[in-house]
């Protein structure tokens, strides 16, 4: 199981957080605190020296909290949604951030590899914090946004494979899986719309929290979010078109089968009629005692069927 990080990181050090002591107040130099939250009691204890609103803690501990940005006295709180695609299942996870003029606090409910990899390679990544803690925020959001883009592209490949199966009359077509992909795309679309709104709100209220140098980087993340939305929208339309094509092709195949069966029924009807007449239990029937009676009865059954086939052919019914 991956390590659950609780760290205080600065440009010169990386320290394990002692969970039986409240978190220190922001220093003059910027630093980053990352917490893996366990429960409300733990967070209330750690934030004793910070004026963190109870609703913020409630939102942090709720994995289904809506993606949003809120301004409180002394800090900004926002939630960003990331996605993972494992074993044909889409998993969404919230990333919680508390921003103060001299400190960033990131909080997760479990291990997040985008954050874990930054912490594990802190000897190299401390340079990111040296530029400003907003660049730590950007790094995490950029990694998660790029991951979501890769997920959307993987789903697009599956949709293309589905389209190929439709037009090659594949018997292994899994419609349930296609509807799952559509549901995944709708989930990503909803999350990315909310992420984009958060990024736009961050740009509006950056003031003392973000430097001007970070603007271009956050705009780049927003542009990637827009690209994902365009890709997702395109894939949803592709699925809808593919399903319509599948229904049309299936209906056409059904109609072809029904047409063949109807023609066969129509051709066999006069044969059944003649066979029924000669099969009646009367002592005296025409041709019954004639040596060529059987051949004549076969002719009487086959000729109407042949004429009907020719008629259907002239009408181009098959």
Short mmCIF file of C-alpha atoms in Angstrom, two decimals:
data_model
loop_
_atom_site.label_atom_id
_atom_site.label_comp_id
_atom_site.label_asym_id
_atom_site.label_seq_id
_atom_site.Cartn_x
_atom_site.Cartn_y
_atom_site.Cartn_z
CA UNK A 1 0.00 0.00 0.00
CA UNK A 2 1.46 3.46 -0.89
CA UNK A 3 2.59 5.67 1.95
CA UNK A 4 0.10 8.20 3.33
CA UNK A 5 2.01 11.47 3.46
CA UNK A 6 1.76 14.09 6.20
CA UNK A 7 4.56 16.53 5.45
CA UNK A 8 5.71 20.10 5.95
CA UNK A 9 7.90 21.12 3.02
CA UNK A 10 9.98 24.21 2.46
CA UNK A 11 12.66 25.08 -0.07
CA UNK A 12 15.30 23.72 2.28
CA UNK A 13 13.63 20.91 4.21
CA UNK A 14 11.02 18.14 4.32
CA UNK A 15 9.63 17.17 7.71
CA UNK A 16 7.12 14.58 8.85
CA UNK A 17 4.14 16.18 10.59
CA UNK A 18 3.71 15.20 14.22
CA UNK A 19 0.01 14.46 14.35
CA UNK A 20 -0.24 14.99 18.13
CA UNK A 21 0.64 18.67 17.78
CA UNK A 22 -1.32 21.47 16.05
CA UNK A 23 0.03 22.66 12.73
CA UNK A 24 2.37 25.66 12.95
CA UNK A 25 1.22 29.08 11.82
CA UNK A 26 2.54 30.41 8.49
CA UNK A 27 6.07 31.72 8.57
CA UNK A 28 7.48 34.61 6.58
CA UNK A 29 8.88 32.19 4.00
CA UNK A 30 6.39 30.22 1.96
CA UNK A 31 5.95 26.53 2.66
CA UNK A 32 3.66 23.64 1.76
CA UNK A 33 1.79 21.35 4.12
CA UNK A 34 0.25 18.14 2.86
CA UNK A 35 -2.17 16.14 4.99
CA UNK A 36 -3.91 12.80 4.57
CA UNK A 37 -7.09 13.45 6.53
CA UNK A 38 -8.59 10.72 8.69
CA UNK A 39 -11.51 12.30 10.53
CA UNK A 40 -13.03 15.57 11.70
CA UNK A 41 -11.53 15.34 15.16
CA UNK A 42 -8.01 15.05 13.75
CA UNK A 43 -8.42 18.06 11.44
CA UNK A 44 -9.95 20.23 14.16
CA UNK A 45 -6.99 19.41 16.39
CA UNK A 46 -4.36 20.08 13.69
CA UNK A 47 -6.00 23.38 12.71
CA UNK A 48 -6.20 24.75 16.27
CA UNK A 49 -3.85 27.60 15.43
CA UNK A 50 -5.54 28.29 12.09
CA UNK A 51 -8.87 29.99 11.74
CA UNK A 52 -10.39 27.34 9.44
CA UNK A 53 -14.16 27.42 9.09
CA UNK A 54 -16.00 24.23 10.19
CA UNK A 55 -17.75 24.06 6.79
CA UNK A 56 -14.34 23.88 5.12
CA UNK A 57 -13.44 20.84 7.21
CA UNK A 58 -16.82 19.31 6.43
CA UNK A 59 -16.24 19.77 2.69
CA UNK A 60 -12.74 18.30 2.94
CA UNK A 61 -13.98 15.11 4.60
CA UNK A 62 -16.85 14.64 2.15
CA UNK A 63 -15.50 12.80 -0.95
CA UNK A 64 -18.61 13.89 -2.89
CA UNK A 65 -18.26 17.61 -2.19
CA UNK A 66 -19.04 19.84 -5.14
CA UNK A 67 -16.05 21.34 -6.95
CA UNK A 68 -15.94 24.97 -5.88
CA UNK A 69 -13.91 27.92 -4.66
CA UNK A 70 -14.75 29.83 -1.48
CA UNK A 71 -13.17 32.91 0.05
CA UNK A 72 -12.86 33.10 3.83
CA UNK A 73 -11.16 35.70 6.02
CA UNK A 74 -7.45 34.96 5.74
CA UNK A 75 -7.59 32.09 3.26
CA UNK A 76 -9.03 30.70 0.04
CA UNK A 77 -10.42 27.18 -0.07
CA UNK A 78 -11.01 25.33 -3.31
CA UNK A 79 -11.63 21.78 -4.49
CA UNK A 80 -10.34 20.33 -7.75
CA UNK A 81 -11.46 16.99 -9.19
CA UNK A 82 -9.05 14.41 -10.59
CA UNK A 83 -9.80 11.11 -12.31
CA UNK A 84 -8.25 7.66 -12.52
CA UNK A 85 -9.17 4.92 -15.00
CA UNK A 86 -8.41 1.46 -13.65
CA UNK A 87 -9.80 -1.94 -14.69
CA UNK A 88 -12.41 -0.31 -16.93
CA UNK A 89 -13.69 1.76 -14.03
CA UNK A 90 -13.55 5.56 -13.72
CA UNK A 91 -12.67 6.79 -10.22
CA UNK A 92 -13.01 10.46 -9.29
CA UNK A 93 -11.13 12.00 -6.38
CA UNK A 94 -11.26 15.46 -4.85
CA UNK A 95 -8.13 17.52 -4.20
CA UNK A 96 -8.57 20.09 -1.41
CA UNK A 97 -6.44 23.23 -1.15
CA UNK A 98 -6.27 25.95 1.51
CA UNK A 99 -4.29 29.00 0.38
CA UNK A 100 -2.98 31.71 2.70
CA UNK A 101 -0.54 34.52 1.88
CA UNK A 102 2.44 32.44 3.11
CA UNK A 103 1.23 28.85 3.09
CA UNK A 104 -0.49 26.21 1.01
CA UNK A 105 -2.22 23.27 2.66
CA UNK A 106 -3.24 20.37 0.43
CA UNK A 107 -5.50 17.73 1.94
CA UNK A 108 -6.53 14.35 0.53
CA UNK A 109 -8.47 11.43 1.96
CA UNK A 110 -6.05 8.81 0.61
CA UNK A 111 -2.83 8.44 -1.34
CA UNK A 112 -2.55 10.59 -4.48
CA UNK A 113 0.36 9.69 -6.73
CA UNK A 114 0.52 13.17 -8.29
CA UNK A 115 1.28 14.61 -4.84
CA UNK A 116 3.25 11.60 -3.62
CA UNK A 117 5.67 11.76 -6.56
CA UNK A 118 6.37 15.44 -5.91
CA UNK A 119 7.09 14.77 -2.23
CA UNK A 120 9.22 11.68 -2.92
CA UNK A 121 11.44 13.67 -5.31
CA UNK A 122 11.60 16.79 -3.15
CA UNK A 123 15.35 17.19 -3.62
CA UNK A 124 14.54 18.15 -7.20
CA UNK A 125 11.03 19.51 -6.79
CA UNK A 126 11.87 22.02 -4.03
CA UNK A 127 12.77 24.38 -6.87
CA UNK A 128 9.07 24.55 -7.74
CA UNK A 129 8.24 25.91 -4.29
CA UNK A 130 11.16 28.37 -4.56
CA UNK A 131 9.31 30.06 -7.44
CA UNK A 132 6.17 30.40 -5.29
CA UNK A 133 3.70 27.98 -3.72
CA UNK A 134 1.22 28.71 -6.50
CA UNK A 135 3.54 26.69 -8.75
CA UNK A 136 3.04 23.68 -6.45
CA UNK A 137 -0.70 24.11 -6.96
CA UNK A 138 -0.16 24.41 -10.70
CA UNK A 139 2.03 21.30 -10.79
CA UNK A 140 -0.63 19.16 -9.10
CA UNK A 141 -3.48 20.54 -11.22
CA UNK A 142 -1.44 20.14 -14.40
CA UNK A 143 -0.61 16.49 -13.65
CA UNK A 144 -4.26 15.67 -12.88
CA UNK A 145 -5.56 17.52 -15.93
CA UNK A 146 -3.11 15.74 -18.23
CA UNK A 147 -4.13 12.42 -16.66
CA UNK A 148 -7.77 13.20 -17.41
CA UNK A 149 -6.82 14.05 -21.00
CA UNK A 150 -5.12 10.65 -21.35
CA UNK A 151 -8.25 8.95 -19.97
CA UNK A 152 -10.43 10.77 -22.52
CA UNK A 153 -8.07 9.66 -25.30
CA UNK A 154 -8.18 6.02 -24.11
CA UNK A 155 -11.97 6.14 -24.14
CA UNK A 156 -11.85 7.62 -27.64
CA UNK A 157 -9.80 4.61 -28.80
CA UNK A 158 -12.42 2.26 -27.34
CA UNK A 159 -15.17 4.17 -29.16
CA UNK A 160 -13.29 3.90 -32.47
CA UNK A 161 -12.99 0.13 -31.90
CA UNK A 162 -16.74 0.01 -31.21
CA UNK A 163 -17.46 1.84 -34.47
CA UNK A 164 -15.29 -0.66 -36.37
CA UNK A 165 -17.24 -3.53 -34.81
CA UNK A 166 -20.55 -2.00 -35.91
CA UNK A 167 -19.60 -1.74 -39.56
CA UNK A 168 -17.84 -5.12 -39.68
CA UNK A 169 -20.90 -6.94 -38.30
CA UNK A 170 -18.96 -8.17 -35.28
CA UNK A 171 -20.75 -10.69 -33.06
CA UNK A 172 -18.74 -9.61 -29.97
CA UNK A 173 -20.35 -6.18 -29.74
CA UNK A 174 -20.84 -5.19 -26.09
CA UNK A 175 -23.53 -2.49 -25.92
CA UNK A 176 -23.44 -2.37 -22.10
CA UNK A 177 -19.76 -1.41 -22.23
CA UNK A 178 -20.55 1.40 -24.68
CA UNK A 179 -23.13 2.85 -22.31
CA UNK A 180 -20.56 2.63 -19.50
CA UNK A 181 -18.11 4.63 -21.62
CA UNK A 182 -20.81 7.22 -22.26
CA UNK A 183 -21.46 7.48 -18.50
CA UNK A 184 -17.71 7.92 -17.88
CA UNK A 185 -17.57 10.71 -20.44
CA UNK A 186 -20.53 12.49 -18.86
CA UNK A 187 -18.84 12.24 -15.45
CA UNK A 188 -15.61 13.69 -16.85
CA UNK A 189 -17.55 16.44 -18.61
CA UNK A 190 -19.30 17.46 -15.40
CA UNK A 191 -16.04 17.44 -13.42
CA UNK A 192 -14.05 19.37 -16.03
CA UNK A 193 -16.74 22.07 -16.34
CA UNK A 194 -16.50 22.61 -12.58
CA UNK A 195 -12.67 22.52 -12.66
CA UNK A 196 -12.69 25.14 -15.41
CA UNK A 197 -14.95 27.36 -13.32
CA UNK A 198 -12.56 27.05 -10.36
CA UNK A 199 -9.58 27.97 -12.55
CA UNK A 200 -11.45 31.01 -13.86
CA UNK A 201 -12.31 32.06 -10.29
CA UNK A 202 -8.66 31.67 -9.24
CA UNK A 203 -7.63 33.95 -12.07
CA UNK A 204 -10.10 36.61 -10.91
CA UNK A 205 -9.03 36.65 -7.24
CA UNK A 206 -5.32 35.88 -7.47
CA UNK A 207 -4.24 39.21 -5.84
CA UNK A 208 -1.84 38.47 -2.98
CA UNK A 209 -2.06 34.69 -3.33
CA UNK A 210 -0.65 34.22 -6.85
CA UNK A 211 2.15 36.02 -8.63
CA UNK A 212 1.75 37.46 -12.12
CA UNK A 213 4.30 34.92 -13.39
CA UNK A 214 1.87 32.09 -12.60
CA UNK A 215 -0.91 33.47 -14.79
CA UNK A 216 0.27 31.84 -17.99
CA UNK A 217 0.67 28.45 -16.29
CA UNK A 218 -2.86 28.43 -14.89
CA UNK A 219 -4.22 29.58 -18.25
CA UNK A 220 -2.45 26.59 -19.78
CA UNK A 221 -4.25 24.23 -17.35
CA UNK A 222 -7.54 25.92 -18.21
CA UNK A 223 -6.82 25.51 -21.92
CA UNK A 224 -6.16 21.81 -21.35
CA UNK A 225 -9.50 21.61 -19.52
CA UNK A 226 -11.23 23.18 -22.51
CA UNK A 227 -9.49 20.72 -24.81
CA UNK A 228 -10.71 17.82 -22.66
CA UNK A 229 -14.26 19.20 -22.75
CA UNK A 230 -14.14 19.45 -26.54
CA UNK A 231 -12.76 15.91 -26.83
CA UNK A 232 -15.36 14.53 -24.41
CA UNK A 233 -18.20 16.32 -26.23
CA UNK A 234 -16.97 14.95 -29.53
CA UNK A 235 -16.77 11.42 -28.11
CA UNK A 236 -20.29 11.64 -26.66
CA UNK A 237 -21.59 12.65 -30.10
CA UNK A 238 -19.61 9.80 -31.68
CA UNK A 239 -21.20 7.30 -29.28
CA UNK A 240 -24.68 8.66 -30.02
CA UNK A 241 -24.06 8.45 -33.78
CA UNK A 242 -22.57 4.96 -33.46
CA UNK A 243 -25.53 3.72 -31.42
CA UNK A 244 -27.94 5.19 -34.00
CA UNK A 245 -25.99 3.45 -36.76
CA UNK A 246 -26.06 0.20 -34.77
CA UNK A 247 -29.84 0.43 -34.36
CA UNK A 248 -30.30 1.26 -38.06
CA UNK A 249 -28.07 -1.62 -39.18
CA UNK A 250 -29.75 -4.05 -36.77
CA UNK A 251 -33.19 -2.95 -37.97
CA UNK A 252 -32.13 -3.39 -41.58
CA UNK A 253 -30.78 -6.87 -40.88
CA UNK A 254 -34.01 -7.80 -39.09
CA UNK A 255 -36.06 -6.51 -42.02
CA UNK A 256 -33.93 -8.53 -44.46
CA UNK A 257 -34.49 -11.68 -42.42
CA UNK A 258 -38.23 -11.02 -42.16
CA UNK A 259 -38.41 -10.41 -45.91
CA UNK A 260 -36.69 -13.71 -46.67
CA UNK A 261 -38.96 -15.57 -44.25
CA UNK A 262 -42.04 -13.89 -45.75
CA UNK A 263 -40.99 -14.86 -49.28
CA UNK A 264 -40.36 -18.45 -48.16
CA UNK A 265 -43.80 -18.54 -46.52
CA UNK A 266 -45.46 -17.12 -49.64
CA UNK A 267 -43.69 -19.65 -51.90
CA UNK A 268 -44.60 -22.58 -49.64
CA UNK A 269 -48.26 -21.57 -49.31
CA UNK A 270 -49.50 -22.95 -52.71
CA UNK A 271 -47.41 -26.08 -52.20
CA UNK A 272 -49.10 -26.63 -48.84
CA UNK A 273 -52.49 -26.04 -50.45
CA UNK A 274 -51.94 -28.66 -53.19
CA UNK A 275 -50.45 -31.13 -50.68
CA UNK A 276 -53.45 -30.57 -48.44
CA UNK A 277 -55.93 -31.21 -51.23
CA UNK A 278 -54.28 -34.47 -52.28
CA UNK A 279 -53.96 -35.48 -48.67
CA UNK A 280 -57.72 -35.45 -47.99
CA UNK A 281 -59.29 -38.78 -46.98
CA UNK A 282 -61.66 -39.25 -49.92
CA UNK A 283 -61.91 -42.50 -51.85
CA UNK A 284 -62.10 -40.78 -55.22
CA UNK A 285 -59.61 -37.98 -55.98
CA UNK A 286 -58.47 -36.72 -59.42
CA UNK A 287 -55.18 -38.25 -60.60
CA UNK A 288 -55.15 -40.60 -57.61
CA UNK A 289 -55.06 -43.77 -59.71
CA UNK A 290 -53.05 -42.31 -62.62
CA UNK A 291 -49.48 -43.55 -62.96
CA UNK A 292 -48.18 -39.96 -63.47
CA UNK A 293 -50.40 -38.51 -60.77
CA UNK A 294 -47.55 -38.07 -58.29
CA UNK A 295 -45.35 -36.21 -60.82
CA UNK A 296 -48.30 -34.01 -61.83
CA UNK A 297 -48.97 -33.13 -58.18
CA UNK A 298 -45.31 -32.16 -57.73
CA UNK A 299 -45.56 -29.96 -60.81
CA UNK A 300 -48.74 -28.36 -59.48
CA UNK A 301 -46.93 -27.58 -56.23
CA UNK A 302 -43.65 -26.37 -57.75
CA UNK A 303 -45.03 -24.25 -60.63
CA UNK A 304 -46.92 -21.68 -58.49
CA UNK A 305 -43.88 -21.32 -56.23
CA UNK A 306 -41.62 -20.73 -59.23
CA UNK A 307 -44.03 -18.18 -60.68
CA UNK A 308 -44.16 -16.34 -57.35
CA UNK A 309 -40.35 -16.23 -57.16
CA UNK A 310 -40.21 -14.76 -60.68
CA UNK A 311 -42.89 -12.23 -59.74
CA UNK A 312 -40.98 -11.16 -56.62
CA UNK A 313 -37.83 -10.87 -58.75
CA UNK A 314 -39.58 -8.62 -61.29
CA UNK A 315 -40.85 -6.43 -58.43
CA UNK A 316 -37.27 -6.33 -56.99
CA UNK A 317 -38.50 -7.41 -53.59
CA UNK A 318 -35.26 -9.31 -53.05
#
